[in-house]
Short mmCIF file of C-alpha atoms and ligand atoms in Angstrom, two decimals:
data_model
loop_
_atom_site.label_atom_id
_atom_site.label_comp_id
_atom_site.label_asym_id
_atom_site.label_seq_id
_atom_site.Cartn_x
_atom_site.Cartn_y
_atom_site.Cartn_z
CA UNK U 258 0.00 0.00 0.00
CA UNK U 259 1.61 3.52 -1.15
CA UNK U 260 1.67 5.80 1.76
CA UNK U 261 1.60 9.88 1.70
CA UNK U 262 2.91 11.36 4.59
CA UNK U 263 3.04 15.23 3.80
CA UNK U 264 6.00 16.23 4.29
CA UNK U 265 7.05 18.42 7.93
CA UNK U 266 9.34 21.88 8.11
CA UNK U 267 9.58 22.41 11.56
CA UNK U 268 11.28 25.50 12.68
CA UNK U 269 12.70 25.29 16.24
CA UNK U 270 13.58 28.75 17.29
CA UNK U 271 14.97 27.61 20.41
CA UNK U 272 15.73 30.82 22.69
CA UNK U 273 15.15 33.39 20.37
CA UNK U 274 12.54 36.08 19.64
CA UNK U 275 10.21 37.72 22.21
CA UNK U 276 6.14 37.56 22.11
CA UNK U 277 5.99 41.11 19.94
CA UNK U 278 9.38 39.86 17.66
CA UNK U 279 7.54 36.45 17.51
CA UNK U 280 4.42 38.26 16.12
CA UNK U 281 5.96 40.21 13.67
CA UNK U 282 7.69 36.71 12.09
CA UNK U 283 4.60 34.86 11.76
CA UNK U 284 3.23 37.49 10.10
CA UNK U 285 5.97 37.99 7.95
CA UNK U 286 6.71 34.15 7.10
CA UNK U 287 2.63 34.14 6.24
CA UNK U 288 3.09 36.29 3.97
CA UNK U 289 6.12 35.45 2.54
CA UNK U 290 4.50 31.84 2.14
CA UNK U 291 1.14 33.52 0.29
CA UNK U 292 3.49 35.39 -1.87
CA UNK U 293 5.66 32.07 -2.63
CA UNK U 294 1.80 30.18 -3.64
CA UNK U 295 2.76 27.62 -1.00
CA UNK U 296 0.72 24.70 -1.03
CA UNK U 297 0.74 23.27 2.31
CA UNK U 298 -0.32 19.83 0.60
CA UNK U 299 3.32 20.12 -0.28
CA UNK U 300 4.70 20.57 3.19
CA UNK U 301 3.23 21.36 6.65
CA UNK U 302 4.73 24.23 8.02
CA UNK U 303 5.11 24.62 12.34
CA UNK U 304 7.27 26.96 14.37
CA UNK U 305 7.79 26.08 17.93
CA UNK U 306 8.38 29.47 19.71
CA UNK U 307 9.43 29.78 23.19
CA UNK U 308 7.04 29.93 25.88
CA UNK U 309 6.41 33.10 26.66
CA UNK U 310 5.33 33.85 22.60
CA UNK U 311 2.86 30.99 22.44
CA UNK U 312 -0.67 32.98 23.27
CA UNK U 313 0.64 35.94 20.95
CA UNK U 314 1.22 32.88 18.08
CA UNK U 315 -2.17 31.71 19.13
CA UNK U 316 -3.87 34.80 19.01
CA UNK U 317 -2.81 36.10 15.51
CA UNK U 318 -2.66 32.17 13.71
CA UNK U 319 -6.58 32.33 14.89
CA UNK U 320 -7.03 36.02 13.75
CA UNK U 321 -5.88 35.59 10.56
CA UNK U 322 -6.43 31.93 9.98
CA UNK U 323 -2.96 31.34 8.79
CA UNK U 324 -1.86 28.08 7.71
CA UNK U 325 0.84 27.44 10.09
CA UNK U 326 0.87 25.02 12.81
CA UNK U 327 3.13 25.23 16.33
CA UNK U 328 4.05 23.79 19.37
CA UNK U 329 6.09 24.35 22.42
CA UNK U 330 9.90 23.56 22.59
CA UNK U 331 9.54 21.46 25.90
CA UNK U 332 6.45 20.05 28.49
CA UNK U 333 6.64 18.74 31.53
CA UNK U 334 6.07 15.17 32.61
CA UNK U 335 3.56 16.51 35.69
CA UNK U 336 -0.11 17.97 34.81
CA UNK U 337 -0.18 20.47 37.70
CA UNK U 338 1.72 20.52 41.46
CA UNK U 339 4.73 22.11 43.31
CA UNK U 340 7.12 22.13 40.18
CA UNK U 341 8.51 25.19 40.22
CA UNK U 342 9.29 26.81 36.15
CA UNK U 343 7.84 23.67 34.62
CA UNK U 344 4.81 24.18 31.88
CA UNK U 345 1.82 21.29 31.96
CA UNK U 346 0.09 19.97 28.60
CA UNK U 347 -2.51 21.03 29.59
CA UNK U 348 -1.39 24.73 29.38
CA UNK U 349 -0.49 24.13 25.87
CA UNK U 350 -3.87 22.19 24.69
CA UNK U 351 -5.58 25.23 26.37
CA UNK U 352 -3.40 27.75 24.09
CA UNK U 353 -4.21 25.21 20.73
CA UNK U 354 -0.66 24.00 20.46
CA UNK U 355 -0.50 21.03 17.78
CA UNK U 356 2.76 19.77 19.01
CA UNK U 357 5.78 20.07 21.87
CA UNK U 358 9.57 19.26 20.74
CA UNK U 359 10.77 16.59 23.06
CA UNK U 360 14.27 15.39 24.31
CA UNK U 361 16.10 17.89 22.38
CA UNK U 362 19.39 17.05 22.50
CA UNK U 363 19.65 20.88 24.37
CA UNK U 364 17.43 19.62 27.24
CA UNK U 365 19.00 16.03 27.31
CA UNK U 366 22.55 18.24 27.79
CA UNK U 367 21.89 21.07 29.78
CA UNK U 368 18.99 20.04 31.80
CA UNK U 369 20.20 16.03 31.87
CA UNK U 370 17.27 14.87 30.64
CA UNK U 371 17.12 10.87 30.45
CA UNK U 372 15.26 8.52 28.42
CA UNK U 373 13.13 8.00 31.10
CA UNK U 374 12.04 11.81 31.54
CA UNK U 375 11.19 11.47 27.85
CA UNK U 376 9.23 8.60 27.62
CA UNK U 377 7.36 10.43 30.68
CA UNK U 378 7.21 13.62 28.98
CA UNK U 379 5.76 11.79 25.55
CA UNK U 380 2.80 10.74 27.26
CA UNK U 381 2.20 13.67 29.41
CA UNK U 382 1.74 15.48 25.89
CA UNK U 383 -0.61 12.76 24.47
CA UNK U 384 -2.42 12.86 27.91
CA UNK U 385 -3.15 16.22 26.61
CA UNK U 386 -4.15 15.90 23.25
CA UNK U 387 -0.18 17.17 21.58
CA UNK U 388 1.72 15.58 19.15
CA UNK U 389 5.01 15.29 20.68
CA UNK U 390 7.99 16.13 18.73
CA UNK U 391 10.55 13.25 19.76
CA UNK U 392 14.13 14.48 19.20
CA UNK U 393 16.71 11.62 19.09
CA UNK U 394 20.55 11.57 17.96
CA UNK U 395 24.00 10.76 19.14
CA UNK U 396 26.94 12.76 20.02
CA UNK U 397 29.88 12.49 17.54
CA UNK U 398 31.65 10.30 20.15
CA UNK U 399 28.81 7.88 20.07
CA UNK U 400 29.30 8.17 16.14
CA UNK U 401 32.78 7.18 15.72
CA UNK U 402 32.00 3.98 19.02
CA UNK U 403 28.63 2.85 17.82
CA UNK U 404 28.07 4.16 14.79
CA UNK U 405 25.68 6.55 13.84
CA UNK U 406 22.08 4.46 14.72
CA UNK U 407 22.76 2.73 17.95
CA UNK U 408 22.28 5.75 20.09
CA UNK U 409 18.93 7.09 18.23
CA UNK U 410 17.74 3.67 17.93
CA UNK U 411 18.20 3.01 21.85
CA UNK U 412 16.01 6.53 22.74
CA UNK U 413 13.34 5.77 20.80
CA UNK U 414 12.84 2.38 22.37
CA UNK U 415 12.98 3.91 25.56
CA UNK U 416 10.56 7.24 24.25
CA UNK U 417 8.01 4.71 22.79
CA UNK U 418 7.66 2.41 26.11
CA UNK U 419 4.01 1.99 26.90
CA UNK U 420 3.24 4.65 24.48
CA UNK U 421 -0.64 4.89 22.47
CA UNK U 422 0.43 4.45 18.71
CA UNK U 423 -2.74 6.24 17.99
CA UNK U 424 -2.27 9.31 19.80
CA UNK U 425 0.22 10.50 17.13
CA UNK U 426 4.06 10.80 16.54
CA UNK U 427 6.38 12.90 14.59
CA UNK U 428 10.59 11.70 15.08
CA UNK U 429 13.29 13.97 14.99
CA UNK U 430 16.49 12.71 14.18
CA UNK U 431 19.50 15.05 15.38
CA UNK U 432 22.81 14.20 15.12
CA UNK U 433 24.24 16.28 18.17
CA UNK U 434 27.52 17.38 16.09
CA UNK U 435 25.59 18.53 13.26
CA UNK U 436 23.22 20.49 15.38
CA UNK U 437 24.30 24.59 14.89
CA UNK U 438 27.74 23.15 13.26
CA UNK U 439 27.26 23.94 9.65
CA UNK U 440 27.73 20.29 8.88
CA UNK U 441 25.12 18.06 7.96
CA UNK U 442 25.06 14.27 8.12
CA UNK U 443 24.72 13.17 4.42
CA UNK U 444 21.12 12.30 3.20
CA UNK U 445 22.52 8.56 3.07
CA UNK U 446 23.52 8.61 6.68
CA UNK U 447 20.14 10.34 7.65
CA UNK U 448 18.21 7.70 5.72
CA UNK U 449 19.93 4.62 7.17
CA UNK U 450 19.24 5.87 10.82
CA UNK U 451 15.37 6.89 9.65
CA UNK U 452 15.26 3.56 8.52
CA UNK U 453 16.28 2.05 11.04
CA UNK U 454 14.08 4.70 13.55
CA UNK U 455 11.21 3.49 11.71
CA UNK U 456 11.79 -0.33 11.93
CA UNK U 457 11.83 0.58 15.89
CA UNK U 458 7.99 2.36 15.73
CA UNK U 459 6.80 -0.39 13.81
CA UNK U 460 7.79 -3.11 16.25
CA UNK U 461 6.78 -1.23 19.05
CA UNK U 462 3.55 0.41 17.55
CA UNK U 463 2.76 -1.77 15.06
CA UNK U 464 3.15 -1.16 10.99
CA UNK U 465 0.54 1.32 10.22
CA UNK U 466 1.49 3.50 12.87
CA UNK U 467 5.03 3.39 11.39
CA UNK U 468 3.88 3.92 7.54
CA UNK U 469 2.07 7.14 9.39
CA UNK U 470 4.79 8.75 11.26
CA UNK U 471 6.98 11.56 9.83
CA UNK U 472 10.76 10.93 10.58
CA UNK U 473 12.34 14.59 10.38
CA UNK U 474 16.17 14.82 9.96
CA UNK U 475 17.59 18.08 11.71
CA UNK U 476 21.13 19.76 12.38
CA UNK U 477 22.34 22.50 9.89
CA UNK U 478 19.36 21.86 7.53
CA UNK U 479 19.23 25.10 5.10
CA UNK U 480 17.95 25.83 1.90
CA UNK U 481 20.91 24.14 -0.36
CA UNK U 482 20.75 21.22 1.14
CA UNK U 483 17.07 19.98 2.64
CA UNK U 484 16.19 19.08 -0.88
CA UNK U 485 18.68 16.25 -0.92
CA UNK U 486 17.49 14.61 2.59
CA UNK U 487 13.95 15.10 1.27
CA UNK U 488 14.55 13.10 -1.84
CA UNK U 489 15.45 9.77 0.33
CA UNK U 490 12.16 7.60 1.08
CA UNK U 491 12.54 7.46 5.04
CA UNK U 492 12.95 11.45 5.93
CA UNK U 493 9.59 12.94 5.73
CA UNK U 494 10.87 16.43 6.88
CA UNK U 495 13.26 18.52 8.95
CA UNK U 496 13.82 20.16 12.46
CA UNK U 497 15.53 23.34 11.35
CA UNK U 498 17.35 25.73 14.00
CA UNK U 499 19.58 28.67 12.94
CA UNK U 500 17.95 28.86 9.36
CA UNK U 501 14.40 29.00 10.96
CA UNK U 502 14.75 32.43 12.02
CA UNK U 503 15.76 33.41 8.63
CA UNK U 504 12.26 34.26 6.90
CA UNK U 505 13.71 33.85 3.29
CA UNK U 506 15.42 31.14 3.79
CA UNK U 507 12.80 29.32 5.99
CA UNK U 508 10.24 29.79 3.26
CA UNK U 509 12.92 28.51 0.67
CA UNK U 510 13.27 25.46 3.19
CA UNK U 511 9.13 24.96 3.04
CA UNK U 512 9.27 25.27 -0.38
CA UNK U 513 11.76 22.21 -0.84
CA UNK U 514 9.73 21.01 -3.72
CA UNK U 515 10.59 23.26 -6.17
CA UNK U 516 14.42 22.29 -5.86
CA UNK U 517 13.67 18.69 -4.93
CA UNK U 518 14.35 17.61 -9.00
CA UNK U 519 17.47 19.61 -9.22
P1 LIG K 680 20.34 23.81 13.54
O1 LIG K 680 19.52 23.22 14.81
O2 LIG K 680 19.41 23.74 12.36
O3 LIG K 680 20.68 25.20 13.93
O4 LIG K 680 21.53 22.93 13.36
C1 LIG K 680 18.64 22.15 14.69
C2 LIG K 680 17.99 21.87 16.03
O5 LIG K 680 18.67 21.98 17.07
O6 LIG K 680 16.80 21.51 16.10
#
């Protein structure tokens, strides 16, 4: 059976851009998508703001109707209670978030996040209605001991524990040196580890949940290149950082297709 998954450009913004900055940029890549005749049956387009910008992203996607989808860069593993900075799912269903980045390898660094706080974290968002965002990926150490799936392959057992299939699942997969580096893995590197990401989903969540899911590559995805990872069969999409808060170049990103036969 053939299966369409529309392709996913993600923009990760990380911690950059305040709620009036944040406005201005939607705004902006809106229009710069209208002017480009984007077709979002060609790719689906989400930015994933910081906190603090979410209700303004809410307020003005709703306004004006635009076509763009977003999520939050992080949620916590807890609903409500004494945990002091952390943001519940259910604060993001409430402001219509689609989706919340999980794991990133940022949080797995600085804020020692394990595979267990992910796994924990993936079904807080589904207890909450959000697509979460899982970010796998291995450190160029792991590379050069493991090679390059082991690692990814071992977090998304671990994310998918116990986890509904049918509450839905996008996979980001980040190799940590290429993330903010300026060098990419090659498309054949990101395939082989997609493939082998989505051999994991379908053993744990069964075959039609893995022909479903969209398996993003990300680190140093721009415009020159995303064409070539979105021409192999496994990588449905990217997870872009620096080049996301680059309107042109974000839209150039989105608009893959038009490069994709070059
Ligand atoms: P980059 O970041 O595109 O700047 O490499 C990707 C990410 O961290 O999600």
């Amino acid at each position: 059976m053939a299966v369409t998954r529309t392709p996913f450009i993600a923009g990760n913004w990380k911690m950059n851009l305040d709620h009036l900055q944040a406005i201005a940029f939607v705004q902006k890549l809106a229009w710069s998508l209208a002017d480009a005749r984007h077709d979002f049956a060609d790719a689906e387009v989400a930015v994933f703001p910081p906190f603090t910008d979410l209700r303004s992203v809410q307020t003005l996607v709703a306004a004006d109707s635009l076509p763009i989808a977003y999520g939050a860069q992080d949620v916590s593993a807890h609903d409500s209670g004494a945990y002091t900075g952390e943001v519940s799912g259910a604060f993001l269903a409430a402001l219509d978030c689609s989706y919340t980045i999980i794991g990133h390898s940022e949080r797995r660094t600085y804020h020692h996040e394990t595979d267990a706080t992910v796994n924990a974290k993936v079904q807080a968002a589904h207890r909450h209605g959000i697509v979460p965002v899982v970010c796998v990926g291995e450190t160029a150490e792991d590379l050069e001991r493991h090679g390059a799936s082991a690692v990814p392959v071992k977090q998304l057992r671990s994310a998918l524990e116990g986890v509904d299939g049918s509450k839905g699942l996008v996979v980001a997969y980040e190799p940590v040196w290429a993330i903010g580096s300026g060098q990419a893995a090659t498309p054949e590197q990101a395939e082989k580890v997609a493939a082998a990401l989505r051999e994991v989903i379908a053993e744990l969540l069964g075959d039609q949940v893995a022909d479903a899911t969209r398996i993003l590559y990300g680190g140093s995805v721009k415009a020159t290149n995303i064409a070539s990872f979105l021409r192999e069969p496994n990588v449905d999409g990217a997870l872009v950082g620096g080049a996301s808060l680059d309107i042109d170049e974000f839209t150039s990103i989105v608009r893959f297709k038009k490069h994709v036969g070059a």
